[in-house]
mmCIF file of C-alpha atoms in Angstrom:
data_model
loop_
_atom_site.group_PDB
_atom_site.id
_atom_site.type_symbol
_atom_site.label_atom_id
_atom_site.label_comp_id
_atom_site.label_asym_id
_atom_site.label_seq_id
_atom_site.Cartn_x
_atom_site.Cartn_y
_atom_site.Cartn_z
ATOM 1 C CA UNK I 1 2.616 -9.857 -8.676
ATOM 2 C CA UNK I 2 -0.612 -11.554 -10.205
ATOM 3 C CA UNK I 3 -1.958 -11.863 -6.908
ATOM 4 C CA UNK I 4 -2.640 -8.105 -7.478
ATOM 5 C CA UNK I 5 -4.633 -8.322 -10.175
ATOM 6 C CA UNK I 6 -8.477 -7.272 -9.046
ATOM 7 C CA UNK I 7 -7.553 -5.045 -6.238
ATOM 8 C CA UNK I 8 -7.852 -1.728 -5.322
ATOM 9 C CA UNK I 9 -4.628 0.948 -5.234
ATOM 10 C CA UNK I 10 -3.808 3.954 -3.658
ATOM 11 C CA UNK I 11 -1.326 5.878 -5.772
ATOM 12 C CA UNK I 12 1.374 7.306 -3.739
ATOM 13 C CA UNK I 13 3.320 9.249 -6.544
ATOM 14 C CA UNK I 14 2.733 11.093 -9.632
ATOM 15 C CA UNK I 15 0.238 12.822 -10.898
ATOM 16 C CA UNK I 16 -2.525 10.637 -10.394
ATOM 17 C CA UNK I 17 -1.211 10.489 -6.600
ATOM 18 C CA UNK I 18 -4.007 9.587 -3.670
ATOM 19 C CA UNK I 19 -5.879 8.228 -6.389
ATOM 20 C CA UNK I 20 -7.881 5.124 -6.337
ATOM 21 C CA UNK I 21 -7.653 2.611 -9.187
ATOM 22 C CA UNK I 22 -7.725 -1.133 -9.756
ATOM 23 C CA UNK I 23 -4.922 -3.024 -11.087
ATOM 24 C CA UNK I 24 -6.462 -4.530 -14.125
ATOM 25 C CA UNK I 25 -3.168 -6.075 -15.609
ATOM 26 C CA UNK I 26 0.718 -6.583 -15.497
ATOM 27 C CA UNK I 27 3.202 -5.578 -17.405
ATOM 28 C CA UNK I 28 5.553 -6.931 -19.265
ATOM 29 C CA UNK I 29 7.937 -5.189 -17.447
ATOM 30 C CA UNK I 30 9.681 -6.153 -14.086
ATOM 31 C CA UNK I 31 8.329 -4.336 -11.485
ATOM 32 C CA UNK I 32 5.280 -2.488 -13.383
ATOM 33 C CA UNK I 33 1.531 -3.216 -13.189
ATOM 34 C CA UNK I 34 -1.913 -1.664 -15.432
ATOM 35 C CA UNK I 35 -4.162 0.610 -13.196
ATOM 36 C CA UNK I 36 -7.015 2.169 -14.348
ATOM 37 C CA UNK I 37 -9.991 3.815 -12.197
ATOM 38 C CA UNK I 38 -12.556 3.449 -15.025
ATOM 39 C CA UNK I 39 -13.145 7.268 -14.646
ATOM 40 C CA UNK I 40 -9.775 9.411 -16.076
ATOM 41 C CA UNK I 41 -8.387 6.334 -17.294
ATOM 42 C CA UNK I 42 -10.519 3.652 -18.526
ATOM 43 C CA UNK I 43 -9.512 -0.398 -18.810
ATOM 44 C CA UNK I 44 -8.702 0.262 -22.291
ATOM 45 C CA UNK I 45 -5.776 3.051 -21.835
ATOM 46 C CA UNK I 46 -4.926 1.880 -18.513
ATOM 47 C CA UNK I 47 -1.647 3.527 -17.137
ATOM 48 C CA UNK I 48 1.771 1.832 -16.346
ATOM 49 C CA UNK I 49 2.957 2.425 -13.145
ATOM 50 C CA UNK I 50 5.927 1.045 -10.772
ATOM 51 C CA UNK I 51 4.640 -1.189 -7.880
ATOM 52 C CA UNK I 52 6.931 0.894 -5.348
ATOM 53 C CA UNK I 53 4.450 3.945 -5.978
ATOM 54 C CA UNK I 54 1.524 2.095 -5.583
ATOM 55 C CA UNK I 55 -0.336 0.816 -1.865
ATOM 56 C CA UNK I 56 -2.652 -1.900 -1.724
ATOM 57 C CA UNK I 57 -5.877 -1.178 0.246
ATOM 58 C CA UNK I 58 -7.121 -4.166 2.386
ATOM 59 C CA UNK I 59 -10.128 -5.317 0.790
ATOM 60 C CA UNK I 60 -11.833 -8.026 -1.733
ATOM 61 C CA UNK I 61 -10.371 -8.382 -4.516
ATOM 62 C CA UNK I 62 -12.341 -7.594 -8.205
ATOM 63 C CA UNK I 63 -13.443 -10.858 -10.178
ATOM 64 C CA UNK I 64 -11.226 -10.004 -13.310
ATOM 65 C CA UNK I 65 -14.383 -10.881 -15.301
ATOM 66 C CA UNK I 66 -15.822 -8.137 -13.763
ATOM 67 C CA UNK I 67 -12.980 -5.596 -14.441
ATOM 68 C CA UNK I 68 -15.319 -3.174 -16.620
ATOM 69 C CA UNK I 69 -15.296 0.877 -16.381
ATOM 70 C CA UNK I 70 -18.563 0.832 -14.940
ATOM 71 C CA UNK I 71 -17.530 -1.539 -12.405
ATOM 72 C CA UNK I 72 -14.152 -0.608 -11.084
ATOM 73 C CA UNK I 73 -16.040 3.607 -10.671
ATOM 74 C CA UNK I 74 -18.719 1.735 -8.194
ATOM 75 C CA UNK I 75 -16.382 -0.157 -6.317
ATOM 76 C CA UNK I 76 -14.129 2.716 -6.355
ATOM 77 C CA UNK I 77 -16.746 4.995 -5.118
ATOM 78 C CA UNK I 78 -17.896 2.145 -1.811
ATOM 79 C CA UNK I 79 -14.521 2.538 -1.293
ATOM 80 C CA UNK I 80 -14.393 6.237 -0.733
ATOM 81 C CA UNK I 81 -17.983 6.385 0.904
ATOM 82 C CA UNK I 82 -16.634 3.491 3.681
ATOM 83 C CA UNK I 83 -13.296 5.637 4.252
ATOM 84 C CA UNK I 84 -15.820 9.103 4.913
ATOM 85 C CA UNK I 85 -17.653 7.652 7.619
ATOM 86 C CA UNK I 86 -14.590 6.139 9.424
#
């Protein structure tokens, strides 16, 4: 599960669902990580969610120094500008 942390999501439930985040920590709880997308939720009110409703997207992974607001928005936004001109 900490091989996770830094990487983008795709929510696949909810109602944050098709949204991208990054996981930017894990929970105490079995099964759960922290998302946030530095947008709607920000690092420090990140949102608990089950790893069964999340998908990993195949890509680098965040430095986890680099897990700021600011950050996690412009990798979030290269993200979506790659997948519109596939």
């Amino acid at each position: 599960m900490n091989d996770l942390l830094g990487h983008l999501v795709v929510s696949l439930a909810g109602r944050d669902k098709d949204c991208v985040c990054a996981v930017v920590g894990i929970s105490d709880d079995e099964g759960y990580v922290l998302i946030a997308d530095g947008r709607i939720r920000k690092v420090e009110s990140p949102k608990k969610k089950k790893l069964k409703h999340l998908k990993p997207i195949d890509c680098s992974p965040l430095s986890a120094e680099k897990l700021t607001n600011r950050f996690i928005r412009e990798a979030v936004n290269e993200y979506k500008a790659m997948q519109e001109t596939v």
